[in-house]
C-alpha cells in the first residue's frame, strides 16, 4: 500500500491520508485505507507474482493499483494481470488518469492493468478464471457469475447484503472446485447496482 499514493485517487488531496472513506463524485466513495488493507490482507495468499485478479466496482482505482504491485513480479518473471470493472463512465476515465498520475501508465498500456466499463455483477469471463476477486460494493446476494469466474484454488472478498445489514463474505474455491462461504464482519458499503443509465 505504501507504493500507492492515495492522494492520486481522491478528489480532495488535503484529506488523502485520513483513515476515512471519501466522496469520489456520482454518489460513490473511495473506501477507507483500513478497509483496503482488510481486503488486501484477506486476499494476500492468492496475490503472488503472475496471479490474475478481478476488482469489481474499481472506483478510484486505488486498490486496483495495490493489487497490481502485489502480482507484478520481478523483471523477466511471470506478469500478473488486474482487471477492474466500473460502470460509471466518468469514474472509469478518472481512475485511468489516477493510475497514470500514480506512475502506472505503462501497466495500463501493456494490459497488466485493464479498467473495463461494464456491469461488474457479470464479471469479465474473458480475463478469468481469477485467483482473487475483490468486490468494492455490496450486492444483495452473492453473484453466481463471480463464483463461476473464481479459479480453484481462489478466493473472493465481497460485502453482501442490503443497506444496514451487510457482511463481508469470503468465498473460497478449492482445487476440486468445492465452494466454501464464510461471513467475516459487518460493514457499510455503497450498493452494487444497475448502471445509472439503466435507472434512467
Ligand atoms: N474500491 C473502490 C470502491 C469504490 S465505491 C475504491 O475504493 O475506490 C464502489 C464502486 O462500485 C463505485 O465506483 C460504483 O460506481 C461501482 N459500482 C456499483 N455497482 C456496480 C456495478 N454493477 N458494476 C460495476 N461497478 C459498480
Coordinates of N, CA and C and ligand atoms in Angstrom, one line a residue:
X1 N 0.8 -1.2 0.0 CA 0.0 0.0 0.0 C 0.9 1.3 0.0
X2 N 2.1 1.1 0.6 CA 3.0 2.3 0.6 C 3.4 2.7 -0.8
X3 N 3.3 1.8 -1.8 CA 3.7 2.1 -3.1 C 2.6 2.9 -3.9
X4 N 1.4 3.0 -3.3 CA 0.3 3.6 -4.0 C 0.0 4.9 -3.2
X5 N 0.1 6.1 -3.8 CA -0.2 7.3 -3.1 C -1.7 7.6 -3.2
X6 N -2.4 7.5 -2.1 CA -3.8 7.7 -2.1 C -4.2 9.1 -2.6
X7 N -3.2 10.1 -2.5 CA -3.5 11.5 -2.9 C -3.8 11.5 -4.4
X8 N -3.4 10.5 -5.2 CA -3.7 10.4 -6.6 C -5.0 9.8 -6.9
X9 N -5.8 9.4 -5.9 CA -7.0 8.7 -6.1 C -8.2 9.3 -5.3
X10 N -8.0 10.5 -4.9 CA -9.1 11.2 -4.2 C -9.4 12.6 -4.8
X11 N -10.6 13.1 -4.5 CA -10.9 14.4 -5.1 C -10.3 15.6 -4.3
X12 N -10.2 15.3 -3.0 CA -9.7 16.4 -2.1 C -8.4 15.9 -1.5
X13 N -7.3 16.4 -2.1 CA -5.9 15.9 -1.7 C -5.6 16.1 -0.2
X14 N -6.2 17.2 0.4 CA -5.9 17.6 1.8 C -6.2 16.4 2.7
X15 N -7.3 15.7 2.4 CA -7.8 14.6 3.3 C -7.3 13.2 2.9
X16 N -6.3 13.2 2.0 CA -5.9 12.0 1.3 C -5.5 10.9 2.3
X17 N -4.9 11.3 3.4 CA -4.3 10.2 4.3 C -5.1 10.0 5.5
X18 N -6.3 10.6 5.6 CA -7.3 10.3 6.7 C -7.8 8.8 6.5
X19 N -8.0 8.2 7.6 CA -8.5 6.8 7.6 C -10.0 6.8 7.5
X20 N -10.5 7.4 6.4 CA -12.0 7.5 6.2 C -12.3 7.3 4.8
X21 N -13.5 6.8 4.5 CA -14.0 6.9 3.1 C -14.1 8.3 2.6
X22 N -14.0 8.6 1.3 CA -14.1 9.9 0.8 C -15.0 9.9 -0.4
X23 N -15.7 11.0 -0.6 CA -16.6 11.1 -1.9 C -15.7 11.2 -3.1
X24 N -16.0 10.4 -4.1 CA -15.3 10.5 -5.4 C -16.2 10.9 -6.5
X25 N -17.4 11.5 -6.1 CA -18.4 12.0 -7.1 C -19.4 10.9 -7.5
X26 N -20.5 11.3 -8.1 CA -21.5 10.4 -8.6 C -22.0 9.5 -7.4
X27 N -22.1 10.1 -6.2 CA -22.6 9.4 -5.0 C -21.8 8.2 -4.6
X28 N -20.5 8.1 -5.0 CA -19.7 7.0 -4.7 C -18.5 7.4 -3.8
X29 N -17.9 6.5 -3.2 CA -16.8 6.8 -2.3 C -15.6 5.9 -2.5
X30 N -14.4 6.4 -2.2 CA -13.2 5.6 -2.1 C -13.2 5.0 -0.7
X31 N -13.0 3.7 -0.5 CA -13.0 3.1 0.8 C -11.9 3.7 1.7
X32 N -12.1 3.5 3.0 CA -11.1 3.9 3.9 C -9.9 3.0 3.8
X33 N -8.7 3.6 4.0 CA -7.5 2.7 3.9 C -7.5 1.5 4.8
X34 N -8.2 1.5 5.9 CA -8.2 0.2 6.7 C -9.0 -0.8 6.0
X35 N -10.1 -0.4 5.3 CA -10.9 -1.4 4.6 C -10.1 -2.0 3.4
X36 N -9.3 -1.1 2.7 CA -8.5 -1.6 1.6 C -7.4 -2.6 2.2
X37 N -6.9 -2.3 3.4 CA -6.0 -3.2 4.0 C -6.6 -4.5 4.3
X38 N -7.8 -4.5 4.9 CA -8.5 -5.7 5.2 C -8.6 -6.6 4.0
X39 N -9.1 -5.9 2.9 CA -9.3 -6.7 1.6 C -8.0 -7.3 1.1
X40 N -7.0 -6.5 1.1 CA -5.7 -7.0 0.6 C -5.1 -8.1 1.5
X41 N -5.3 -7.9 2.8 CA -4.8 -8.9 3.7 C -5.5 -10.3 3.5
X42 N -6.8 -10.2 3.4 CA -7.6 -11.5 3.3 C -7.3 -12.2 1.9
X43 N -6.9 -11.4 0.9 CA -6.6 -12.0 -0.4 C -5.2 -12.3 -0.6
X44 N -4.3 -11.9 0.3 CA -2.9 -11.9 0.1 C -2.3 -13.3 -0.4
X45 N -2.8 -14.4 0.2 CA -2.3 -15.7 -0.2 C -2.6 -16.0 -1.7
X46 N -3.5 -15.3 -2.3 CA -3.8 -15.5 -3.7 C -3.3 -14.5 -4.6
X47 N -2.4 -13.6 -4.1 CA -1.9 -12.5 -4.8 C -0.4 -12.6 -5.0
X48 N 0.1 -13.6 -5.7 CA 1.5 -13.7 -5.9 C 1.9 -13.2 -7.3
X49 N 3.2 -13.2 -7.6 CA 3.6 -12.8 -8.9 C 2.9 -13.7 -10.0
X50 N 2.3 -13.1 -11.0 CA 1.6 -13.8 -12.0 C 0.2 -14.1 -11.8
X51 N -0.4 -13.7 -10.6 CA -1.8 -14.0 -10.3 C -2.7 -13.1 -11.2
X52 N -3.9 -13.6 -11.4 CA -4.9 -12.9 -12.1 C -6.0 -12.4 -11.1
X53 N -6.3 -11.1 -11.2 CA -7.2 -10.5 -10.2 C -8.3 -9.7 -10.8
X54 N -9.5 -9.8 -10.3 CA -10.7 -9.1 -10.8 C -11.1 -8.1 -9.6
X55 N -11.2 -6.8 -9.9 CA -11.6 -5.8 -8.9 C -12.9 -5.2 -9.4
X56 N -14.0 -5.7 -8.8 CA -15.4 -5.3 -9.2 C -15.8 -4.0 -8.5
X57 N -16.2 -3.0 -9.3 CA -16.5 -1.7 -8.7 C -15.2 -1.0 -8.3
X58 N -14.4 -0.9 -9.3 CA -13.0 -0.5 -9.0 C -12.9 1.0 -8.7
X59 N -13.9 1.8 -8.9 CA -14.0 3.1 -8.4 C -12.7 4.0 -8.7
X60 N -12.1 4.5 -7.7 CA -10.9 5.3 -7.8 C -9.7 4.7 -8.5
X61 N -9.7 3.3 -8.4 CA -8.5 2.6 -9.0 C -7.5 2.3 -7.9
X62 N -7.7 2.8 -6.7 CA -6.6 2.7 -5.7 C -6.3 1.2 -5.4
X63 N -7.3 0.4 -5.1 CA -7.0 -1.0 -4.7 C -6.5 -1.8 -6.0
X64 N -7.0 -1.4 -7.1 CA -6.6 -2.0 -8.4 C -5.0 -1.8 -8.5
X65 N -4.6 -0.6 -8.2 CA -3.1 -0.4 -8.2 C -2.4 -1.2 -7.2
X66 N -2.9 -1.3 -6.0 CA -2.3 -2.1 -4.9 C -2.1 -3.5 -5.4
X67 N -3.2 -4.1 -6.0 CA -3.2 -5.4 -6.5 C -2.1 -5.6 -7.5
X68 N -2.0 -4.6 -8.4 CA -1.0 -4.6 -9.5 C 0.4 -4.8 -8.9
X69 N 0.7 -4.0 -7.8 CA 2.0 -4.2 -7.2 C 2.3 -5.5 -6.7
X70 N 1.2 -6.1 -6.1 CA 1.3 -7.5 -5.5 C 1.5 -8.6 -6.5
X71 N 1.0 -8.4 -7.7 CA 1.0 -9.5 -8.7 C 2.1 -9.4 -9.8
X72 N 2.6 -8.1 -9.9 CA 3.6 -7.9 -10.9 C 5.0 -8.3 -10.3
X73 N 5.5 -9.4 -10.8 CA 6.7 -10.0 -10.2 C 8.0 -9.2 -10.7
X74 N 9.1 -9.9 -10.5 CA 10.4 -9.3 -10.9 C 10.5 -9.2 -12.4
X75 N 11.5 -8.4 -12.9 CA 11.8 -8.4 -14.3 C 12.0 -9.8 -14.9
X76 N 11.4 -10.1 -16.0 CA 11.6 -11.4 -16.6 C 10.8 -12.5 -16.0
X77 N 10.2 -12.3 -14.8 CA 9.3 -13.3 -14.2 C 7.9 -13.3 -14.7
X78 N 7.0 -14.1 -14.2 CA 5.6 -14.0 -14.6 C 4.9 -12.7 -14.3
X79 N 4.2 -12.2 -15.3 CA 3.5 -10.9 -15.1 C 2.0 -11.2 -14.7
X80 N 1.6 -10.6 -13.6 CA 0.2 -10.7 -13.3 C -0.7 -9.8 -14.1
X81 N -2.0 -10.0 -13.8 CA -3.0 -9.1 -14.5 C -4.1 -8.7 -13.6
X82 N -4.4 -7.5 -13.6 CA -5.5 -7.0 -12.8 C -6.6 -6.3 -13.7
X83 N -7.8 -6.9 -13.6 CA -8.9 -6.3 -14.4 C -9.9 -5.6 -13.4
X84 N -10.0 -4.3 -13.6 CA -11.0 -3.5 -12.8 C -12.3 -3.3 -13.7
X85 N -13.5 -3.5 -13.0 CA -14.7 -3.2 -13.8 C -15.5 -2.1 -13.0
X86 N -15.9 -1.1 -13.7 CA -16.6 0.0 -13.1 C -17.7 0.4 -14.1
X87 N -18.9 0.8 -13.6 CA -20.0 1.0 -14.5 C -20.3 2.5 -14.8
X88 N -19.7 3.4 -14.0 CA -19.9 4.8 -14.3 C -18.8 5.4 -15.2
X89 N -19.1 5.7 -16.4 CA -18.1 6.0 -17.4 C -17.1 7.1 -16.9
X90 N -17.6 8.2 -16.3 CA -16.8 9.3 -15.8 C -15.7 8.8 -14.8
X91 N -16.2 7.8 -13.9 CA -15.3 7.3 -12.9 C -14.2 6.4 -13.6
X92 N -14.6 5.6 -14.6 CA -13.7 4.8 -15.4 C -12.6 5.7 -15.9
X93 N -13.0 6.8 -16.6 CA -12.0 7.7 -17.2 C -11.1 8.3 -16.1
X94 N -11.7 8.8 -15.0 CA -10.9 9.4 -13.9 C -9.9 8.4 -13.3
X95 N -10.4 7.1 -13.1 CA -9.5 6.1 -12.5 C -8.3 5.9 -13.3
X96 N -8.5 5.9 -14.7 CA -7.3 5.6 -15.6 C -6.3 6.8 -15.4
X97 N -6.9 8.0 -15.3 CA -6.0 9.2 -15.1 C -5.3 9.1 -13.7
X98 N -6.0 8.6 -12.7 CA -5.4 8.4 -11.4 C -4.2 7.5 -11.4
X99 N -4.4 6.3 -12.1 CA -3.4 5.3 -12.2 C -2.2 5.8 -12.9
X100 N -2.4 6.6 -14.0 CA -1.3 7.2 -14.7 C -0.5 8.2 -13.9
X101 N -1.3 9.0 -13.2 CA -0.7 10.0 -12.3 C 0.2 9.4 -11.2
X102 N -0.2 8.2 -10.8 CA 0.5 7.4 -9.8 C 1.7 6.6 -10.3
X103 N 2.0 6.8 -11.6 CA 3.2 6.2 -12.2 C 3.0 4.9 -12.9
X104 N 1.7 4.5 -13.0 CA 1.5 3.1 -13.6 C 0.9 3.1 -15.0
X105 N 1.3 4.2 -15.7 CA 0.8 4.3 -17.1 C 1.2 3.2 -18.0
X106 N 2.4 2.7 -17.8 CA 3.0 1.6 -18.6 C 2.1 0.3 -18.4
X107 N 1.7 0.1 -17.1 CA 0.9 -1.1 -16.9 C -0.5 -1.0 -17.6
X108 N -1.0 0.2 -17.7 CA -2.2 0.4 -18.4 C -2.0 0.1 -19.9
X109 N -0.9 0.6 -20.4 CA -0.6 0.5 -21.8 C -0.3 -1.0 -22.2
X110 N 0.4 -1.7 -21.4 CA 0.7 -3.1 -21.8 C -0.3 -4.1 -21.3
X111 N -1.4 -3.7 -20.7 CA -2.5 -4.5 -20.3 C -2.4 -5.3 -19.0
X112 N -1.3 -5.0 -18.2 CA -1.2 -5.6 -16.9 C -2.3 -5.1 -16.0
X113 N -2.7 -3.8 -16.3 CA -3.9 -3.3 -15.6 C -4.9 -2.9 -16.7
X114 N -6.1 -3.4 -16.5 CA -7.2 -3.1 -17.5 C -8.4 -2.6 -16.7
X115 N -8.9 -1.4 -17.1 CA -10.1 -0.9 -16.5 C -11.2 -1.0 -17.5
X116 N -12.2 -1.8 -17.3 CA -13.3 -2.1 -18.2 C -14.5 -1.3 -17.7
X117 N -15.3 -0.7 -18.7 CA -16.6 -0.1 -18.3 C -17.6 -1.2 -18.5
X118 N -18.3 -1.6 -17.4 CA -19.4 -2.6 -17.6 C -20.0 -2.9 -16.3
X119 N -20.9 -3.9 -16.3 CA -21.6 -4.4 -15.1 C -20.8 -5.4 -14.4
X120 N -20.2 -5.0 -13.3 CA -19.4 -5.9 -12.5 C -20.0 -7.2 -12.0
X121 N -21.4 -7.1 -11.9 CA -22.1 -8.3 -11.4 C -21.9 -9.5 -12.4
X122 N -21.6 -9.2 -13.6 CA -21.4 -10.3 -14.6 C -19.9 -10.6 -14.7
X123 N -19.0 -9.9 -14.0 CA -17.6 -10.2 -14.1 C -17.1 -9.9 -15.5
X124 N -15.9 -10.6 -15.8 CA -15.3 -10.4 -17.1 C -14.7 -11.8 -17.4
X125 N -15.6 -12.7 -18.0 CA -15.1 -14.1 -18.2 C -13.8 -14.2 -19.0
X126 N -13.7 -13.3 -20.0 CA -12.5 -13.3 -20.9 C -11.2 -13.3 -20.2
X127 N -11.1 -12.6 -19.1 CA -9.8 -12.5 -18.4 C -9.6 -13.5 -17.3
X128 N -10.6 -14.4 -17.1 CA -10.6 -15.3 -15.9 C -10.0 -16.7 -16.3
X129 N -10.1 -17.7 -15.5 CA -10.5 -17.6 -14.1 C -9.5 -16.8 -13.2
X130 N -10.0 -16.2 -12.2 CA -9.3 -15.3 -11.3 C -8.8 -15.9 -10.0
X131 N -7.6 -15.7 -9.7 CA -7.1 -16.3 -8.4 C -7.7 -15.5 -7.2
X132 N -8.0 -14.2 -7.5 CA -8.6 -13.4 -6.4 C -9.6 -12.5 -7.0
X133 N -10.7 -12.3 -6.4 CA -11.8 -11.4 -6.8 C -12.1 -10.5 -5.6
X134 N -12.0 -9.2 -5.8 CA -12.4 -8.2 -4.8 C -13.6 -7.5 -5.3
X135 N -14.6 -7.3 -4.4 CA -15.8 -6.6 -4.8 C -15.9 -5.4 -3.9
X136 N -16.0 -4.2 -4.5 CA -15.9 -2.9 -3.7 C -17.3 -2.3 -3.5
X137 N -18.4 -3.0 -3.7 CA -19.7 -2.5 -3.5 C -20.6 -3.8 -3.2
X138 N -21.7 -3.5 -2.5 CA -22.4 -4.7 -1.9 C -23.7 -5.1 -2.8
X139 N -23.7 -6.3 -3.3 CA -24.9 -6.8 -3.9 C -25.8 -7.4 -2.8
X140 N -27.1 -7.5 -3.1 CA -28.0 -8.1 -2.1 C -27.7 -9.6 -1.8
X141 N -27.2 -10.3 -2.9 CA -26.8 -11.7 -2.7 C -25.5 -12.0 -3.5
X142 N -24.9 -13.1 -3.2 CA -23.7 -13.5 -3.9 C -23.9 -13.6 -5.4
X143 N -23.2 -12.9 -6.3 CA -23.5 -13.1 -7.7 C -22.8 -14.4 -8.2
X144 N -23.6 -15.3 -8.8 CA -23.1 -16.6 -9.2 C -22.0 -16.5 -10.3
X145 N -22.2 -15.5 -11.2 CA -21.2 -15.3 -12.3 C -19.8 -15.1 -11.7
X146 N -19.7 -14.4 -10.6 CA -18.4 -14.2 -10.0 C -17.8 -15.4 -9.4
X147 N -18.7 -16.2 -8.7 CA -18.3 -17.5 -8.2 C -17.7 -18.4 -9.3
X148 N -18.5 -18.4 -10.4 CA -18.0 -19.2 -11.6 C -16.7 -18.8 -12.1
X149 N -16.4 -17.5 -12.0 CA -15.1 -17.0 -12.6 C -13.9 -17.1 -11.6
X150 N -14.2 -17.6 -10.4 CA -13.1 -17.8 -9.5 C -12.3 -19.1 -9.8
X151 N -11.0 -19.0 -9.8 CA -10.1 -20.2 -10.1 C -10.2 -21.1 -8.8
X152 N -9.8 -22.3 -9.0 CA -9.7 -23.3 -7.9 C -8.2 -23.7 -7.8
X153 N -7.4 -23.3 -6.8 CA -7.9 -22.5 -5.6 C -8.0 -21.0 -6.0
X154 N -9.0 -20.4 -5.3 CA -9.1 -19.0 -5.5 C -10.0 -18.4 -4.4
X155 N -10.0 -17.1 -4.2 CA -10.8 -16.5 -3.1 C -11.4 -15.2 -3.5
X156 N -12.6 -15.0 -3.1 CA -13.3 -13.7 -3.3 C -13.6 -13.0 -2.0
X157 N -13.4 -11.7 -2.0 CA -13.7 -10.9 -0.8 C -14.9 -10.0 -1.2
X158 N -16.0 -10.1 -0.6 CA -17.2 -9.4 -1.1 C -18.2 -9.0 0.0
X159 N -18.6 -7.8 0.1 CA -19.6 -7.4 1.0 C -21.0 -7.8 0.4
X160 N -21.8 -8.5 1.2 CA -23.1 -8.9 0.7 C -24.2 -8.5 1.7
X161 N -25.3 -8.1 1.1 CA -26.5 -7.7 1.9 C -27.1 -6.4 1.6
X162 N -28.3 -6.2 2.1 CA -29.0 -4.9 1.9 C -28.4 -3.8 2.8
X163 N -28.6 -2.6 2.4 CA -28.2 -1.4 3.2 C -28.5 -1.7 4.7
X164 N -27.5 -1.5 5.6 CA -27.8 -1.7 7.0 C -27.5 -3.0 7.6
X165 N -27.4 -4.0 6.7 CA -27.1 -5.4 7.2 C -26.1 -6.1 6.3
X166 N -25.0 -5.4 5.9 CA -24.0 -6.0 5.0 C -23.0 -6.7 5.8
X167 N -22.5 -7.8 5.3 CA -21.4 -8.6 5.9 C -20.4 -8.9 4.9
X168 N -19.1 -8.7 5.2 CA -18.0 -9.1 4.3 C -17.9 -10.6 4.3
X169 N -17.9 -11.2 3.2 CA -18.0 -12.6 3.0 C -16.8 -13.1 2.2
X170 N -16.2 -14.2 2.7 CA -15.1 -14.8 1.9 C -15.7 -16.0 1.2
X171 N -15.4 -16.1 -0.1 CA -15.8 -17.3 -0.9 C -14.6 -18.0 -1.3
X172 N -14.3 -19.2 -0.8 CA -13.1 -19.9 -1.2 C -13.5 -21.1 -2.1
X173 N -12.8 -21.2 -3.2 CA -13.0 -22.4 -4.1 C -11.7 -23.2 -4.0
X174 N -11.8 -24.5 -3.8 CA -10.6 -25.3 -3.7 C -10.2 -25.9 -5.1
X175 N -9.2 -26.7 -5.1 CA -8.7 -27.2 -6.4 C -9.7 -28.2 -7.0
X176 N -10.6 -28.8 -6.2 CA -11.6 -29.7 -6.8 C -12.8 -28.9 -7.2
X177 N -12.8 -27.6 -7.0 CA -14.0 -26.8 -7.4 C -15.0 -26.6 -6.3
X178 N -14.7 -27.2 -5.1 CA -15.7 -27.1 -4.0 C -15.7 -25.6 -3.4
X179 N -16.9 -25.1 -3.1 CA -17.0 -23.7 -2.7 C -17.4 -23.7 -1.2
X180 N -16.7 -22.8 -0.5 CA -17.0 -22.6 0.9 C -17.2 -21.1 1.2
X181 N -18.2 -20.8 2.0 CA -18.6 -19.4 2.2 C -18.4 -19.1 3.7
X182 N -17.8 -18.0 4.0 CA -17.6 -17.6 5.4 C -17.9 -16.2 5.6
X183 N -18.7 -15.9 6.6 CA -19.0 -14.5 7.0 C -17.9 -13.9 7.9
X184 N -17.5 -12.7 7.6 CA -16.4 -12.1 8.4 C -16.9 -11.1 9.4
X185 N -17.3 -9.9 8.9 CA -17.7 -8.8 9.8 C -18.7 -7.9 9.1
X186 N -19.4 -7.1 9.9 CA -20.4 -6.2 9.4 C -19.7 -5.0 8.8
X187 N -20.3 -4.4 7.7 CA -19.7 -3.3 7.0 C -20.8 -2.4 6.4
X188 N -20.3 -1.2 5.9 CA -21.2 -0.3 5.3 C -20.6 0.1 3.9
X189 N -21.0 -0.5 2.9 CA -20.5 -0.2 1.5 C -21.6 0.4 0.7
X190 N -21.3 1.1 -0.4 CA -22.3 1.5 -1.4 C -22.8 0.3 -2.1
X191 N -24.1 0.3 -2.6 CA -24.6 -0.9 -3.2 C -24.0 -1.2 -4.6
X192 N -23.9 -2.4 -4.9 CA -23.6 -2.9 -6.3 C -25.0 -2.8 -7.1
X193 N -25.1 -1.9 -8.0 CA -26.4 -1.6 -8.5 C -26.5 -1.8 -10.1
X194 N -27.7 -1.5 -10.6 CA -27.9 -1.4 -12.0 C -27.1 -0.1 -12.4
X195 N -26.7 0.0 -13.7 CA -26.0 1.2 -14.1 C -26.9 2.4 -14.1
X196 N -26.3 3.6 -13.8 CA -27.1 4.8 -13.7 C -27.9 5.0 -14.9
X197 N -27.5 4.6 -16.1 CA -28.2 4.9 -17.4 C -29.5 3.9 -17.4
X198 N -29.3 2.7 -16.9 CA -30.5 1.8 -16.8 C -31.6 2.4 -15.9
X199 N -31.1 3.1 -14.9 CA -32.1 3.6 -13.9 C -32.8 4.8 -14.5
X200 N -32.2 5.4 -15.6 CA -32.9 6.5 -16.3 C -32.6 7.8 -15.6
Ligands
LIG1 N1 -12.6 0.1 -4.2 C1 -13.2 1.2 -4.8 C2 -14.7 1.3 -4.3 C3 -15.4 2.4 -5.0 S1 -17.1 2.5 -4.4 C4 -12.4 2.4 -4.2 O1 -12.0 2.4 -3.1 O2 -12.3 3.5 -4.9 C5 -17.9 1.2 -5.4 C6 -17.8 1.5 -6.9 O3 -18.7 0.4 -7.4 C7 -18.4 2.8 -7.4 O4 -17.5 3.5 -8.1 C8 -19.7 2.3 -8.2 O5 -19.9 3.2 -9.4 C9 -19.3 0.9 -8.6 N2 -20.4 0.1 -8.9 C10 -21.6 -0.1 -8.3 N3 -22.3 -1.0 -9.0 C11 -21.6 -1.5 -10.0 C12 -21.8 -2.5 -11.0 N4 -23.0 -3.2 -11.1 N5 -20.8 -2.7 -11.9 C13 -19.6 -2.0 -11.8 N6 -19.4 -1.1 -10.9 C14 -20.3 -0.8 -10.0

